[in-house]
Amino acid sequence: MAVRSTFARRFGDLDLAEEVASEAIEAALVKWPVDGVPPNPGAWLMTTARRKAVDRLRRDQVYAAKLAILQVDADRGAPPTQGDQLPDERLQLFFTCAHPALAVEDRGALTLRCLAGLTTPEVARAFLVPTATMAKRIVRAKKKIKDARIPFRVPGADELPERLPGVLQVIYSVFTEGYAASSGPFLQRLDLAEEAIRLARILRRLLPDEREVAGLLALMLLIHARRDARTGPDGEIVLLDDQDRSRWDRDLIAEGSELVVAALTGGPAGPYGVQAAIAALHDEAADVAGTDWPQIVALYDVLIMIDPSPVVALNRAAAIAMRDGPEAGLALLDDLADEPRLRDYHPFAMARADLLHRLGRLPEATAAYEEALALAGTEPDRDHLRRRLAAVAEETQL
């Protein structure tokens, strides 16, 4: 990600940055197994990418000015300088790609794909749209940047508030992919989750009066506190009901809970602050049975008014099922059945399956579990759903 971010900022060309970063990584995969990993892998990748960029730029006179910039960097033997206002280069570019000239739905998609390093299917999952739709959005955004000559620069202080919501959305999407990966052999990608938290900490220091920054950081800390208890010894999923809460990170919970107060004080609550308050109630409970479900439902009632998304509606239905019983929750999920953004979202099918299972409607539960299994992207998710199907099959035979 660092190589891609650096070259995107230097050249203002996302396609070139992606290409030379990919070529540098490919070169490393060929050379390192033979020659050994260099003492400073990051510097090796940066130097290799710069050389490949030079080769490309020399073939195109349109990029003569960019070549001169790159050559100055090479002559100095130092990394490119960072902007004056934001101390992290990746964060600078997040704000750059939140430019108001780009369509709202394109800003986050472009940033997640080109700067945060997520794949197109992972970005599509973050926005609950088909992969083909997301690919078109990313291409459209790149073309807009090029055609409109949107500058790759750090926005001024007066521009930051307008761009902040988009940056917070991107950071949370990176965290979400780290907390619950969309594909692969592992449930969690802790490197992504921790990178998102790192960036949010920087924002918190820069913008201490922005309550939604506090809310986002609180939310991520309170969720990340459970990371060690979410999987078993073999990487299998451990549900909230069964987690060993003594393994939760109490320092992160204390820090997150303190930030919740800051996020909810001083005016109407924002969506991240409300979600953080919900996460705090989960973390404070001794077990699932002792969780304050009425208060959680009340918070979801607030959240769905300020962020009426289908995922919020899904989570609210699950909370109501815990407060009022599975039948009440299932009725709300059935109302969401025609929501296109949930059609390929396996947690929706899994939530329906669990409630049907609790109600003893075993054939319907089997069908819903099979649907969730077909949609699940990670091996731990698939293993969990196979175990659920086996349990339903065993109950059916009794």
mmCIF file of C-alpha atoms in Angstrom:
data_model
loop_
_atom_site.group_PDB
_atom_site.id
_atom_site.type_symbol
_atom_site.label_atom_id
_atom_site.label_comp_id
_atom_site.label_asym_id
_atom_site.label_seq_id
_atom_site.Cartn_x
_atom_site.Cartn_y
_atom_site.Cartn_z
ATOM 1 C CA MET A 1 0.000 0.000 0.000
ATOM 2 C CA ALA A 2 2.825 2.397 0.847
ATOM 3 C CA VAL A 3 4.443 2.064 -2.579
ATOM 4 C CA ARG A 4 1.145 2.649 -4.347
ATOM 5 C CA SER A 5 0.285 5.631 -2.151
ATOM 6 C CA THR A 6 3.697 7.244 -2.590
ATOM 7 C CA PHE A 7 3.695 7.042 -6.378
ATOM 8 C CA ALA A 8 0.057 8.077 -6.676
ATOM 9 C CA ARG A 9 0.900 11.257 -4.792
ATOM 10 C CA ARG A 10 4.091 11.932 -6.729
ATOM 11 C CA PHE A 11 2.582 11.499 -10.194
ATOM 12 C CA GLY A 12 -1.138 12.130 -9.734
ATOM 13 C CA ASP A 13 -1.722 8.992 -11.811
ATOM 14 C CA LEU A 14 -3.402 6.095 -10.048
ATOM 15 C CA ASP A 15 -3.035 3.677 -12.942
ATOM 16 C CA LEU A 16 0.722 4.265 -13.171
ATOM 17 C CA ALA A 17 1.051 3.901 -9.392
ATOM 18 C CA GLU A 18 -0.845 0.595 -9.402
ATOM 19 C CA GLU A 19 1.172 -0.781 -12.301
ATOM 20 C CA VAL A 20 4.641 -0.008 -10.954
ATOM 21 C CA ALA A 21 3.687 -1.178 -7.445
ATOM 22 C CA SER A 22 2.427 -4.494 -8.846
ATOM 23 C CA GLU A 23 5.533 -4.910 -10.996
ATOM 24 C CA ALA A 24 7.800 -4.259 -8.005
ATOM 25 C CA ILE A 25 5.967 -6.902 -5.963
ATOM 26 C CA GLU A 26 6.193 -9.371 -8.849
ATOM 27 C CA ALA A 27 9.934 -8.708 -9.091
ATOM 28 C CA ALA A 28 10.290 -9.364 -5.365
ATOM 29 C CA LEU A 29 8.472 -12.692 -5.674
ATOM 30 C CA VAL A 30 10.970 -13.726 -8.346
ATOM 31 C CA LYS A 31 14.192 -12.391 -6.818
ATOM 32 C CA TRP A 32 13.801 -12.735 -3.057
ATOM 33 C CA PRO A 33 13.445 -16.549 -3.003
ATOM 34 C CA VAL A 34 16.722 -16.741 -4.974
ATOM 35 C CA ASP A 35 18.776 -13.847 -3.573
ATOM 36 C CA GLY A 36 17.214 -13.618 -0.116
ATOM 37 C CA VAL A 37 15.056 -10.873 1.409
ATOM 38 C CA PRO A 38 16.965 -7.547 1.425
ATOM 39 C CA PRO A 39 17.740 -5.834 4.755
ATOM 40 C CA ASN A 40 15.177 -3.112 4.001
ATOM 41 C CA PRO A 41 12.356 -4.699 1.930
ATOM 42 C CA GLY A 42 10.329 -1.481 1.801
ATOM 43 C CA ALA A 43 13.204 0.523 0.372
ATOM 44 C CA TRP A 44 13.925 -2.233 -2.153
ATOM 45 C CA LEU A 45 10.307 -2.185 -3.349
ATOM 46 C CA MET A 46 10.332 1.615 -3.556
ATOM 47 C CA THR A 47 13.560 1.697 -5.558
ATOM 48 C CA THR A 48 12.390 -1.050 -7.905
ATOM 49 C CA ALA A 49 9.059 0.685 -8.455
ATOM 50 C CA ARG A 50 10.814 3.991 -9.148
ATOM 51 C CA ARG A 51 13.057 2.352 -11.746
ATOM 52 C CA LYS A 52 10.077 0.759 -13.446
ATOM 53 C CA ALA A 53 8.291 4.104 -13.400
ATOM 54 C CA VAL A 54 11.320 5.734 -15.014
ATOM 55 C CA ASP A 55 11.262 3.128 -17.789
ATOM 56 C CA ARG A 56 7.585 3.798 -18.432
ATOM 57 C CA LEU A 57 7.855 7.565 -18.289
ATOM 58 C CA ARG A 58 10.811 7.664 -20.642
ATOM 59 C CA ARG A 59 8.586 6.059 -23.255
ATOM 60 C CA ASP A 60 5.996 8.797 -22.942
ATOM 61 C CA GLN A 61 6.991 12.437 -23.375
ATOM 62 C CA VAL A 62 3.688 13.526 -21.838
ATOM 63 C CA TYR A 63 5.167 12.535 -18.485
ATOM 64 C CA ALA A 64 8.413 14.477 -18.856
ATOM 65 C CA ALA A 65 7.611 16.705 -15.894
ATOM 66 C CA LYS A 66 6.774 13.717 -13.731
ATOM 67 C CA LEU A 67 10.020 12.074 -14.739
ATOM 68 C CA ALA A 68 11.912 15.156 -13.619
ATOM 69 C CA ILE A 69 10.230 15.007 -10.206
ATOM 70 C CA LEU A 70 11.097 11.347 -9.845
ATOM 71 C CA GLN A 71 14.692 11.933 -10.911
ATOM 72 C CA VAL A 72 15.081 14.654 -8.280
ATOM 73 C CA ASP A 73 13.902 12.165 -5.657
ATOM 74 C CA ALA A 74 16.377 9.578 -6.896
ATOM 75 C CA ASP A 75 19.249 12.076 -6.929
ATOM 76 C CA ARG A 76 18.502 13.139 -3.380
ATOM 77 C CA GLY A 77 18.376 9.512 -2.285
ATOM 78 C CA ALA A 78 15.503 10.379 0.033
ATOM 79 C CA PRO A 79 11.827 9.440 0.119
ATOM 80 C CA PRO A 80 9.282 11.974 -1.170
ATOM 81 C CA THR A 81 8.404 14.686 1.299
ATOM 82 C CA GLN A 82 5.087 14.630 3.101
ATOM 83 C CA GLY A 83 2.519 17.383 3.196
ATOM 84 C CA ASP A 84 2.512 20.062 5.823
ATOM 85 C CA GLN A 85 -0.918 19.414 7.313
ATOM 86 C CA LEU A 86 -1.304 15.648 7.475
ATOM 87 C CA PRO A 87 1.641 13.658 8.849
ATOM 88 C CA ASP A 88 0.738 10.402 7.116
ATOM 89 C CA GLU A 89 1.039 10.076 3.343
ATOM 90 C CA ARG A 90 -1.751 7.534 3.026
ATOM 91 C CA LEU A 91 -4.068 9.738 5.036
ATOM 92 C CA GLN A 92 -3.188 12.679 2.793
ATOM 93 C CA LEU A 93 -4.288 10.682 -0.222
ATOM 94 C CA PHE A 94 -7.491 9.567 1.479
ATOM 95 C CA PHE A 95 -8.424 13.243 1.798
ATOM 96 C CA THR A 96 -7.323 13.883 -1.795
ATOM 97 C CA CYS A 97 -9.592 11.153 -3.165
ATOM 98 C CA ALA A 98 -12.515 12.587 -1.173
ATOM 99 C CA HIS A 99 -12.537 15.482 -3.680
ATOM 100 C CA PRO A 100 -16.071 16.902 -4.133
ATOM 101 C CA ALA A 101 -15.720 16.750 -7.936
ATOM 102 C CA LEU A 102 -16.020 12.964 -7.689
ATOM 103 C CA ALA A 103 -19.402 11.346 -7.243
ATOM 104 C CA VAL A 104 -20.041 10.420 -3.617
ATOM 105 C CA GLU A 105 -20.278 6.698 -4.351
ATOM 106 C CA ASP A 106 -17.026 6.814 -6.329
ATOM 107 C CA ARG A 107 -14.815 8.499 -3.728
ATOM 108 C CA GLY A 108 -14.680 5.709 -1.197
ATOM 109 C CA ALA A 109 -14.513 3.022 -3.853
ATOM 110 C CA LEU A 110 -11.490 4.602 -5.499
ATOM 111 C CA THR A 111 -9.678 5.132 -2.219
ATOM 112 C CA LEU A 112 -10.263 1.600 -0.960
ATOM 113 C CA ARG A 113 -9.124 0.047 -4.233
ATOM 114 C CA CYS A 114 -6.173 2.207 -5.177
ATOM 115 C CA LEU A 115 -4.837 3.480 -1.864
ATOM 116 C CA ALA A 116 -6.013 1.096 0.856
ATOM 117 C CA GLY A 117 -5.059 -1.935 -1.212
ATOM 118 C CA LEU A 118 -8.401 -3.781 -1.128
ATOM 119 C CA THR A 119 -9.327 -5.864 -4.148
ATOM 120 C CA THR A 120 -12.307 -4.911 -6.297
ATOM 121 C CA PRO A 121 -14.472 -7.746 -4.835
ATOM 122 C CA GLU A 122 -13.557 -6.601 -1.302
ATOM 123 C CA VAL A 123 -14.542 -3.027 -2.149
ATOM 124 C CA ALA A 124 -17.777 -4.291 -3.700
ATOM 125 C CA ARG A 125 -18.582 -6.114 -0.461
ATOM 126 C CA ALA A 126 -17.964 -2.947 1.553
ATOM 127 C CA PHE A 127 -20.597 -1.134 -0.538
ATOM 128 C CA LEU A 128 -22.932 -4.134 -0.962
ATOM 129 C CA VAL A 129 -22.880 -3.979 -4.755
ATOM 130 C CA PRO A 130 -21.879 -6.517 -7.454
ATOM 131 C CA THR A 131 -18.191 -6.691 -8.333
ATOM 132 C CA ALA A 132 -18.876 -5.634 -11.944
ATOM 133 C CA THR A 133 -20.687 -2.517 -10.732
ATOM 134 C CA MET A 134 -17.793 -1.623 -8.473
ATOM 135 C CA ALA A 135 -15.234 -2.131 -11.247
ATOM 136 C CA LYS A 136 -17.138 0.386 -13.390
ATOM 137 C CA ARG A 137 -17.222 2.898 -10.538
ATOM 138 C CA ILE A 138 -13.475 2.685 -10.048
ATOM 139 C CA VAL A 139 -12.757 3.129 -13.755
ATOM 140 C CA ARG A 140 -15.169 6.077 -13.859
ATOM 141 C CA ALA A 141 -13.501 7.752 -10.887
ATOM 142 C CA LYS A 142 -10.010 7.351 -12.358
ATOM 143 C CA LYS A 143 -11.206 8.839 -15.640
ATOM 144 C CA LYS A 144 -12.796 11.770 -13.820
ATOM 145 C CA ILE A 145 -9.539 12.516 -11.991
ATOM 146 C CA LYS A 146 -7.602 12.445 -15.232
ATOM 147 C CA ASP A 147 -10.111 14.371 -17.373
ATOM 148 C CA ALA A 148 -10.831 17.031 -14.742
ATOM 149 C CA ARG A 149 -7.147 17.268 -13.803
ATOM 150 C CA ILE A 150 -7.996 16.961 -10.127
ATOM 151 C CA PRO A 151 -4.758 17.796 -8.292
ATOM 152 C CA PHE A 152 -3.179 15.288 -5.937
ATOM 153 C CA ARG A 153 -2.589 17.666 -3.072
ATOM 154 C CA VAL A 154 -3.432 17.880 0.579
ATOM 155 C CA PRO A 155 -6.664 19.872 0.941
ATOM 156 C CA GLY A 156 -6.608 23.125 2.866
ATOM 157 C CA ALA A 157 -7.929 23.392 6.401
ATOM 158 C CA ASP A 158 -11.191 24.878 5.112
ATOM 159 C CA GLU A 159 -11.732 21.817 2.877
ATOM 160 C CA LEU A 160 -11.191 19.160 5.539
ATOM 161 C CA PRO A 161 -14.680 19.185 7.148
ATOM 162 C CA GLU A 162 -16.378 18.549 3.799
ATOM 163 C CA ARG A 163 -14.095 15.623 3.043
ATOM 164 C CA LEU A 164 -13.934 14.130 6.526
ATOM 165 C CA PRO A 165 -17.074 11.912 6.307
ATOM 166 C CA GLY A 166 -15.723 10.189 3.198
ATOM 167 C CA VAL A 167 -12.364 9.588 4.854
ATOM 168 C CA LEU A 168 -14.026 8.155 7.962
ATOM 169 C CA GLN A 169 -16.078 5.844 5.763
ATOM 170 C CA VAL A 170 -12.957 4.579 4.010
ATOM 171 C CA ILE A 171 -11.093 3.992 7.271
ATOM 172 C CA TYR A 172 -14.044 2.076 8.699
ATOM 173 C CA SER A 173 -14.345 0.003 5.517
ATOM 174 C CA VAL A 174 -10.668 -0.942 5.831
ATOM 175 C CA PHE A 175 -11.289 -1.914 9.464
ATOM 176 C CA THR A 176 -14.369 -3.937 8.533
ATOM 177 C CA GLU A 177 -12.396 -5.959 5.996
ATOM 178 C CA GLY A 178 -9.827 -6.569 8.734
ATOM 179 C CA TYR A 179 -12.439 -7.530 11.317
ATOM 180 C CA ALA A 180 -14.419 -9.817 9.003
ATOM 181 C CA ALA A 181 -12.518 -10.637 5.826
ATOM 182 C CA SER A 182 -14.592 -11.095 2.689
ATOM 183 C CA SER A 183 -12.480 -13.979 1.370
ATOM 184 C CA GLY A 184 -9.520 -16.167 2.166
ATOM 185 C CA PRO A 185 -8.465 -18.744 4.762
ATOM 186 C CA PHE A 186 -8.796 -16.499 7.842
ATOM 187 C CA LEU A 187 -11.717 -14.772 9.533
ATOM 188 C CA GLN A 188 -9.655 -11.709 10.462
ATOM 189 C CA ARG A 189 -6.948 -9.641 8.765
ATOM 190 C CA LEU A 190 -5.460 -7.975 11.801
ATOM 191 C CA ASP A 191 -3.005 -5.907 9.764
ATOM 192 C CA LEU A 192 -5.874 -4.056 8.095
ATOM 193 C CA ALA A 193 -7.761 -3.555 11.358
ATOM 194 C CA GLU A 194 -4.673 -2.179 13.070
ATOM 195 C CA GLU A 195 -3.832 0.095 10.144
ATOM 196 C CA ALA A 196 -7.339 1.571 10.277
ATOM 197 C CA ILE A 197 -6.963 2.184 14.011
ATOM 198 C CA ARG A 198 -3.566 3.799 13.447
ATOM 199 C CA LEU A 199 -5.021 6.224 10.890
ATOM 200 C CA ALA A 200 -7.965 7.034 13.169
ATOM 201 C CA ARG A 201 -5.566 7.819 16.017
ATOM 202 C CA ILE A 202 -3.773 10.303 13.762
ATOM 203 C CA LEU A 203 -7.080 11.943 12.857
ATOM 204 C CA ARG A 204 -8.034 12.117 16.528
ATOM 205 C CA ARG A 205 -4.814 14.008 17.306
ATOM 206 C CA LEU A 206 -5.304 16.345 14.349
ATOM 207 C CA LEU A 207 -9.037 16.949 14.855
ATOM 208 C CA PRO A 208 -9.693 16.605 18.609
ATOM 209 C CA ASP A 209 -12.987 18.507 18.414
ATOM 210 C CA GLU A 210 -14.526 16.280 15.702
ATOM 211 C CA ARG A 211 -16.839 14.010 17.683
ATOM 212 C CA GLU A 212 -17.331 11.509 14.870
ATOM 213 C CA VAL A 213 -13.570 10.945 14.720
ATOM 214 C CA ALA A 214 -13.765 10.045 18.423
ATOM 215 C CA GLY A 215 -16.790 7.867 17.671
ATOM 216 C CA LEU A 216 -15.073 5.957 14.896
ATOM 217 C CA LEU A 217 -11.922 5.359 16.922
ATOM 218 C CA ALA A 218 -14.036 4.247 19.907
ATOM 219 C CA LEU A 219 -16.059 1.854 17.733
ATOM 220 C CA MET A 220 -12.984 0.212 16.244
ATOM 221 C CA LEU A 221 -11.199 -0.108 19.603
ATOM 222 C CA LEU A 222 -14.246 -1.659 21.278
ATOM 223 C CA ILE A 223 -14.668 -4.204 18.478
ATOM 224 C CA HIS A 224 -10.951 -4.910 18.106
ATOM 225 C CA ALA A 225 -10.760 -5.601 21.848
ATOM 226 C CA ARG A 226 -12.485 -8.967 21.177
ATOM 227 C CA ARG A 227 -10.070 -10.101 18.468
ATOM 228 C CA ASP A 228 -8.279 -12.833 20.453
ATOM 229 C CA ALA A 229 -11.520 -14.489 21.539
ATOM 230 C CA ARG A 230 -13.215 -14.525 18.119
ATOM 231 C CA THR A 231 -11.425 -17.601 16.795
ATOM 232 C CA GLY A 232 -10.417 -20.938 18.265
ATOM 233 C CA PRO A 233 -7.056 -22.736 18.126
ATOM 234 C CA ASP A 234 -7.624 -23.888 14.548
ATOM 235 C CA GLY A 235 -9.026 -20.561 13.319
ATOM 236 C CA GLU A 236 -12.650 -21.607 13.727
ATOM 237 C CA ILE A 237 -15.277 -18.974 14.511
ATOM 238 C CA VAL A 238 -16.238 -18.500 18.147
ATOM 239 C CA LEU A 239 -19.581 -16.689 18.406
ATOM 240 C CA LEU A 240 -20.154 -13.891 20.899
ATOM 241 C CA ASP A 241 -22.227 -16.222 23.115
ATOM 242 C CA ASP A 242 -19.296 -18.619 23.483
ATOM 243 C CA GLN A 243 -16.337 -16.242 23.690
ATOM 244 C CA ASP A 244 -14.041 -16.272 26.702
ATOM 245 C CA ARG A 245 -14.486 -12.669 27.765
ATOM 246 C CA SER A 246 -11.408 -12.813 29.954
ATOM 247 C CA ARG A 247 -9.439 -12.725 26.693
ATOM 248 C CA TRP A 248 -10.954 -9.384 25.693
ATOM 249 C CA ASP A 249 -8.498 -6.485 25.793
ATOM 250 C CA ARG A 250 -9.625 -4.448 28.793
ATOM 251 C CA ASP A 251 -7.250 -1.572 28.039
ATOM 252 C CA LEU A 252 -8.817 -1.059 24.615
ATOM 253 C CA ILE A 253 -12.286 -1.326 26.137
ATOM 254 C CA ALA A 254 -11.456 1.343 28.723
ATOM 255 C CA GLU A 255 -10.001 3.639 26.054
ATOM 256 C CA GLY A 256 -12.945 3.078 23.730
ATOM 257 C CA SER A 257 -15.508 3.661 26.479
ATOM 258 C CA GLU A 258 -13.887 6.974 27.371
ATOM 259 C CA LEU A 259 -14.011 8.038 23.722
ATOM 260 C CA VAL A 260 -17.720 7.122 23.553
ATOM 261 C CA VAL A 261 -18.390 9.845 26.124
ATOM 262 C CA ALA A 262 -16.538 12.383 23.955
ATOM 263 C CA ALA A 263 -18.427 11.226 20.855
ATOM 264 C CA LEU A 264 -21.849 11.602 22.473
ATOM 265 C CA THR A 265 -21.234 14.889 24.312
ATOM 266 C CA GLY A 266 -21.899 18.322 22.864
ATOM 267 C CA GLY A 267 -24.683 17.877 20.329
ATOM 268 C CA PRO A 268 -26.675 15.345 18.304
ATOM 269 C CA ALA A 269 -24.934 11.979 18.063
ATOM 270 C CA GLY A 270 -23.404 10.823 14.783
ATOM 271 C CA PRO A 271 -23.612 7.269 13.407
ATOM 272 C CA TYR A 272 -20.142 6.236 14.576
ATOM 273 C CA GLY A 273 -20.782 7.524 18.074
ATOM 274 C CA VAL A 274 -24.055 5.578 18.328
ATOM 275 C CA GLN A 275 -22.447 2.400 17.007
ATOM 276 C CA ALA A 276 -19.637 2.841 19.515
ATOM 277 C CA ALA A 277 -22.187 3.117 22.337
ATOM 278 C CA ILE A 278 -23.733 -0.166 21.178
ATOM 279 C CA ALA A 279 -20.306 -1.824 21.092
ATOM 280 C CA ALA A 280 -19.588 -0.533 24.612
ATOM 281 C CA LEU A 281 -22.771 -2.154 25.952
ATOM 282 C CA HIS A 282 -21.673 -5.478 24.468
ATOM 283 C CA ASP A 283 -18.196 -5.142 25.969
ATOM 284 C CA GLU A 284 -19.471 -4.170 29.413
ATOM 285 C CA ALA A 285 -21.811 -7.179 29.741
ATOM 286 C CA ALA A 286 -20.664 -10.255 31.669
ATOM 287 C CA ASP A 287 -22.350 -12.521 29.107
ATOM 288 C CA VAL A 288 -24.926 -12.435 26.311
ATOM 289 C CA ALA A 289 -27.834 -13.055 28.680
ATOM 290 C CA GLY A 290 -26.775 -10.112 30.845
ATOM 291 C CA THR A 291 -26.463 -7.705 27.910
ATOM 292 C CA ASP A 292 -28.732 -4.653 28.066
ATOM 293 C CA TRP A 293 -30.717 -5.550 24.950
ATOM 294 C CA PRO A 294 -33.476 -2.929 25.524
ATOM 295 C CA GLN A 295 -30.837 -0.181 25.552
ATOM 296 C CA ILE A 296 -29.140 -1.649 22.467
ATOM 297 C CA VAL A 297 -32.461 -1.690 20.592
ATOM 298 C CA ALA A 298 -33.086 1.916 21.647
ATOM 299 C CA LEU A 299 -29.693 2.898 20.237
ATOM 300 C CA TYR A 300 -30.452 1.068 16.992
ATOM 301 C CA ASP A 301 -33.711 3.009 16.795
ATOM 302 C CA VAL A 302 -31.625 6.195 16.877
ATOM 303 C CA LEU A 303 -29.036 4.829 14.450
ATOM 304 C CA ILE A 304 -31.547 3.798 11.804
ATOM 305 C CA MET A 305 -32.923 7.332 11.743
ATOM 306 C CA ILE A 306 -29.526 8.890 11.067
ATOM 307 C CA ASP A 307 -28.130 6.031 8.946
ATOM 308 C CA PRO A 308 -31.035 4.114 7.379
ATOM 309 C CA SER A 309 -28.870 1.453 5.723
ATOM 310 C CA PRO A 310 -29.888 -2.190 5.186
ATOM 311 C CA VAL A 311 -27.028 -3.433 7.376
ATOM 312 C CA VAL A 312 -28.230 -1.250 10.250
ATOM 313 C CA ALA A 313 -31.746 -2.631 9.731
ATOM 314 C CA LEU A 314 -30.336 -6.181 9.790
ATOM 315 C CA ASN A 315 -28.437 -5.576 13.028
ATOM 316 C CA ARG A 316 -31.450 -3.895 14.602
ATOM 317 C CA ALA A 317 -33.595 -6.947 13.739
ATOM 318 C CA ALA A 318 -31.035 -9.216 15.386
ATOM 319 C CA ALA A 319 -31.088 -7.090 18.539
ATOM 320 C CA ILE A 320 -34.902 -7.130 18.621
ATOM 321 C CA ALA A 321 -34.766 -10.920 18.314
ATOM 322 C CA MET A 322 -32.633 -10.971 21.463
ATOM 323 C CA ARG A 323 -35.012 -8.631 23.298
ATOM 324 C CA ASP A 324 -38.401 -9.865 22.077
ATOM 325 C CA GLY A 325 -37.710 -13.345 20.730
ATOM 326 C CA PRO A 326 -36.805 -14.913 17.373
ATOM 327 C CA GLU A 327 -40.241 -14.533 15.830
ATOM 328 C CA ALA A 328 -40.144 -10.731 16.212
ATOM 329 C CA GLY A 329 -36.691 -10.571 14.688
ATOM 330 C CA LEU A 330 -37.584 -12.878 11.803
ATOM 331 C CA ALA A 331 -40.584 -10.723 10.848
ATOM 332 C CA LEU A 332 -38.256 -7.744 10.455
ATOM 333 C CA LEU A 333 -35.745 -9.771 8.427
ATOM 334 C CA ASP A 334 -38.537 -10.947 6.131
ATOM 335 C CA ASP A 335 -39.382 -7.291 5.497
ATOM 336 C CA LEU A 336 -35.804 -6.869 4.234
ATOM 337 C CA ALA A 337 -35.896 -9.899 1.930
ATOM 338 C CA ASP A 338 -36.312 -7.801 -1.237
ATOM 339 C CA GLU A 339 -33.491 -5.390 -0.383
ATOM 340 C CA PRO A 340 -31.049 -5.784 -3.324
ATOM 341 C CA ARG A 341 -28.015 -4.815 -1.268
ATOM 342 C CA LEU A 342 -28.604 -7.778 1.055
ATOM 343 C CA ARG A 343 -29.184 -10.318 -1.686
ATOM 344 C CA ASP A 344 -25.553 -11.471 -1.770
ATOM 345 C CA TYR A 345 -24.701 -10.566 1.833
ATOM 346 C CA HIS A 346 -24.190 -13.851 3.635
ATOM 347 C CA PRO A 347 -24.720 -12.478 7.192
ATOM 348 C CA PHE A 348 -28.334 -11.744 6.209
ATOM 349 C CA ALA A 349 -28.996 -15.337 5.119
ATOM 350 C CA MET A 350 -27.163 -16.615 8.200
ATOM 351 C CA ALA A 351 -29.216 -14.394 10.541
ATOM 352 C CA ARG A 352 -32.445 -15.730 9.008
ATOM 353 C CA ALA A 353 -31.161 -19.293 9.288
ATOM 354 C CA ASP A 354 -30.292 -18.879 12.970
ATOM 355 C CA LEU A 355 -33.730 -17.479 13.824
ATOM 356 C CA LEU A 356 -35.510 -20.184 11.830
ATOM 357 C CA HIS A 357 -33.388 -22.745 13.658
ATOM 358 C CA ARG A 358 -34.325 -21.276 17.037
ATOM 359 C CA LEU A 359 -38.000 -21.456 16.028
ATOM 360 C CA GLY A 360 -37.685 -25.132 15.090
ATOM 361 C CA ARG A 361 -38.480 -24.488 11.414
ATOM 362 C CA LEU A 362 -35.748 -26.891 10.365
ATOM 363 C CA PRO A 363 -36.374 -27.306 6.591
ATOM 364 C CA GLU A 364 -36.432 -23.524 6.147
ATOM 365 C CA ALA A 365 -33.373 -23.172 8.355
ATOM 366 C CA THR A 366 -31.540 -25.719 6.204
ATOM 367 C CA ALA A 367 -32.353 -23.792 3.034
ATOM 368 C CA ALA A 368 -31.208 -20.513 4.593
ATOM 369 C CA TYR A 369 -27.951 -22.044 5.876
ATOM 370 C CA GLU A 370 -27.265 -23.482 2.418
ATOM 371 C CA GLU A 371 -27.852 -20.040 0.894
ATOM 372 C CA ALA A 372 -25.440 -18.463 3.386
ATOM 373 C CA LEU A 373 -22.869 -21.187 2.679
ATOM 374 C CA ALA A 374 -23.021 -20.450 -1.048
ATOM 375 C CA LEU A 375 -22.365 -16.759 -0.366
ATOM 376 C CA ALA A 376 -19.718 -17.014 2.374
ATOM 377 C CA GLY A 377 -16.241 -15.922 1.306
ATOM 378 C CA THR A 378 -13.888 -17.182 4.026
ATOM 379 C CA GLU A 379 -13.119 -20.751 4.997
ATOM 380 C CA PRO A 380 -13.937 -20.169 8.707
ATOM 381 C CA ASP A 381 -17.376 -18.851 7.707
ATOM 382 C CA ARG A 382 -17.966 -21.864 5.477
ATOM 383 C CA ASP A 383 -16.814 -24.289 8.192
ATOM 384 C CA HIS A 384 -19.136 -22.633 10.701
ATOM 385 C CA LEU A 385 -22.098 -22.913 8.341
ATOM 386 C CA ARG A 386 -21.302 -26.565 7.575
ATOM 387 C CA ARG A 387 -21.395 -27.271 11.322
ATOM 388 C CA ARG A 388 -24.737 -25.501 11.588
ATOM 389 C CA LEU A 389 -26.127 -27.559 8.708
ATOM 390 C CA ALA A 390 -24.906 -30.753 10.355
ATOM 391 C CA ALA A 391 -26.601 -29.749 13.632
ATOM 392 C CA VAL A 392 -29.902 -29.080 11.855
ATOM 393 C CA ALA A 393 -29.649 -32.394 9.996
ATOM 394 C CA GLU A 394 -29.089 -34.225 13.298
ATOM 395 C CA GLU A 395 -32.098 -32.530 14.863
ATOM 396 C CA THR A 396 -34.224 -33.396 11.836
ATOM 397 C CA GLN A 397 -33.483 -37.090 12.323
ATOM 398 C CA LEU A 398 -34.575 -37.092 15.983
#
